[in-house]
Amino acid sequence: MNILDIRVLGDPVLRQDTTAVEAVTDELRQLIDAMFATMRRAKGIGLAAPQVGRSERIAVVDVNAETGPIALVNPRILSAAGTTAKSEEGCLSIPDVFGDVVRPDGVVVAALDRDGRPFEIEAGGLLARCLQHEIDHLHGKLFLDYLSVLKKRSAMAEWSKVKDRYPGYVRRLTDEEVAEHLSEEDL
């Protein structure tokens, strides 16, 4: 499977709004497959098209075995719970940087699947958080945007320590990087 380069903080594509998909084609299904493969190799649970340098409104998530992998084409949040939860978030485009983000703890999302069929998903907990995070990417928003000024400053200080590892704002998933992020359980 084709592993894609991941764009990191500083690449303008991460701050751009994406374009709605007019039709789900074989090329877009191949992109979805490559995004899933890239996300898994990077040990992530979600990935949006801008993170791999694309402008289509596409995201993929795979939070747990119960829900399985979910491809989202043109996703939109239909409703969000009135209650919120704070939890730590990270991002494949901002490696080694984390921050506590407050988000609605439940959402209903409408999208097209990998074959262009419409569906809705009602999600809570980690899946709701992941869906919101990836949909934010499709509108040029990052989890850093939810942090207070002080916490964002701290996160950016952490980023400044590692950003030089990604020349040209590109993160290539080398075998060494993958091995570095494996837990002892995975070995």
mmCIF file of N, CA and C in Angstrom, residues 4 25 49 59 69-70 95 105-106 134 166:
data_model
loop_
_atom_site.group_PDB
_atom_site.id
_atom_site.type_symbol
_atom_site.label_atom_id
_atom_site.label_comp_id
_atom_site.label_asym_id
_atom_site.label_seq_id
_atom_site.Cartn_x
_atom_site.Cartn_y
_atom_site.Cartn_z
ATOM 1 N N LEU A 4 1.795 7.755 2.309
ATOM 2 C CA LEU A 4 1.909 9.151 1.903
ATOM 3 C C LEU A 4 2.744 9.942 2.897
ATOM 4 N N THR A 25 -14.611 8.764 -6.926
ATOM 5 C CA THR A 25 -14.034 8.047 -8.065
ATOM 6 C C THR A 25 -13.071 6.962 -7.574
ATOM 7 N N ALA A 49 -7.409 14.803 4.560
ATOM 8 C CA ALA A 49 -6.722 15.012 3.277
ATOM 9 C C ALA A 49 -5.672 16.133 3.311
ATOM 10 N N ALA A 59 -11.734 12.567 5.061
ATOM 11 C CA ALA A 59 -11.024 12.181 6.279
ATOM 12 C C ALA A 59 -11.255 10.697 6.524
ATOM 13 N N PRO A 69 -12.923 0.921 10.726
ATOM 14 C CA PRO A 69 -12.473 2.067 9.935
ATOM 15 C C PRO A 69 -13.659 2.784 9.287
ATOM 16 N N ILE A 70 -13.597 4.118 9.310
ATOM 17 C CA ILE A 70 -14.670 4.932 8.737
ATOM 18 C C ILE A 70 -14.056 5.943 7.773
ATOM 19 N N PRO A 95 3.813 16.321 15.430
ATOM 20 C CA PRO A 95 4.309 15.219 16.242
ATOM 21 C C PRO A 95 4.907 15.682 17.575
ATOM 22 N N ASP A 105 -19.031 16.440 23.875
ATOM 23 C CA ASP A 105 -18.707 15.029 24.073
ATOM 24 C C ASP A 105 -19.567 14.083 23.239
ATOM 25 N N GLY A 106 -20.377 14.627 22.360
ATOM 26 C CA GLY A 106 -21.141 13.818 21.421
ATOM 27 C C GLY A 106 -21.474 14.613 20.179
ATOM 28 N N GLU A 134 -10.807 15.764 12.983
ATOM 29 C CA GLU A 134 -10.553 15.599 11.543
ATOM 30 C C GLU A 134 -11.396 16.559 10.709
ATOM 31 N N TYR A 166 11.670 17.956 10.189
ATOM 32 C CA TYR A 166 10.727 17.876 9.075
ATOM 33 C C TYR A 166 11.001 18.963 8.040
#
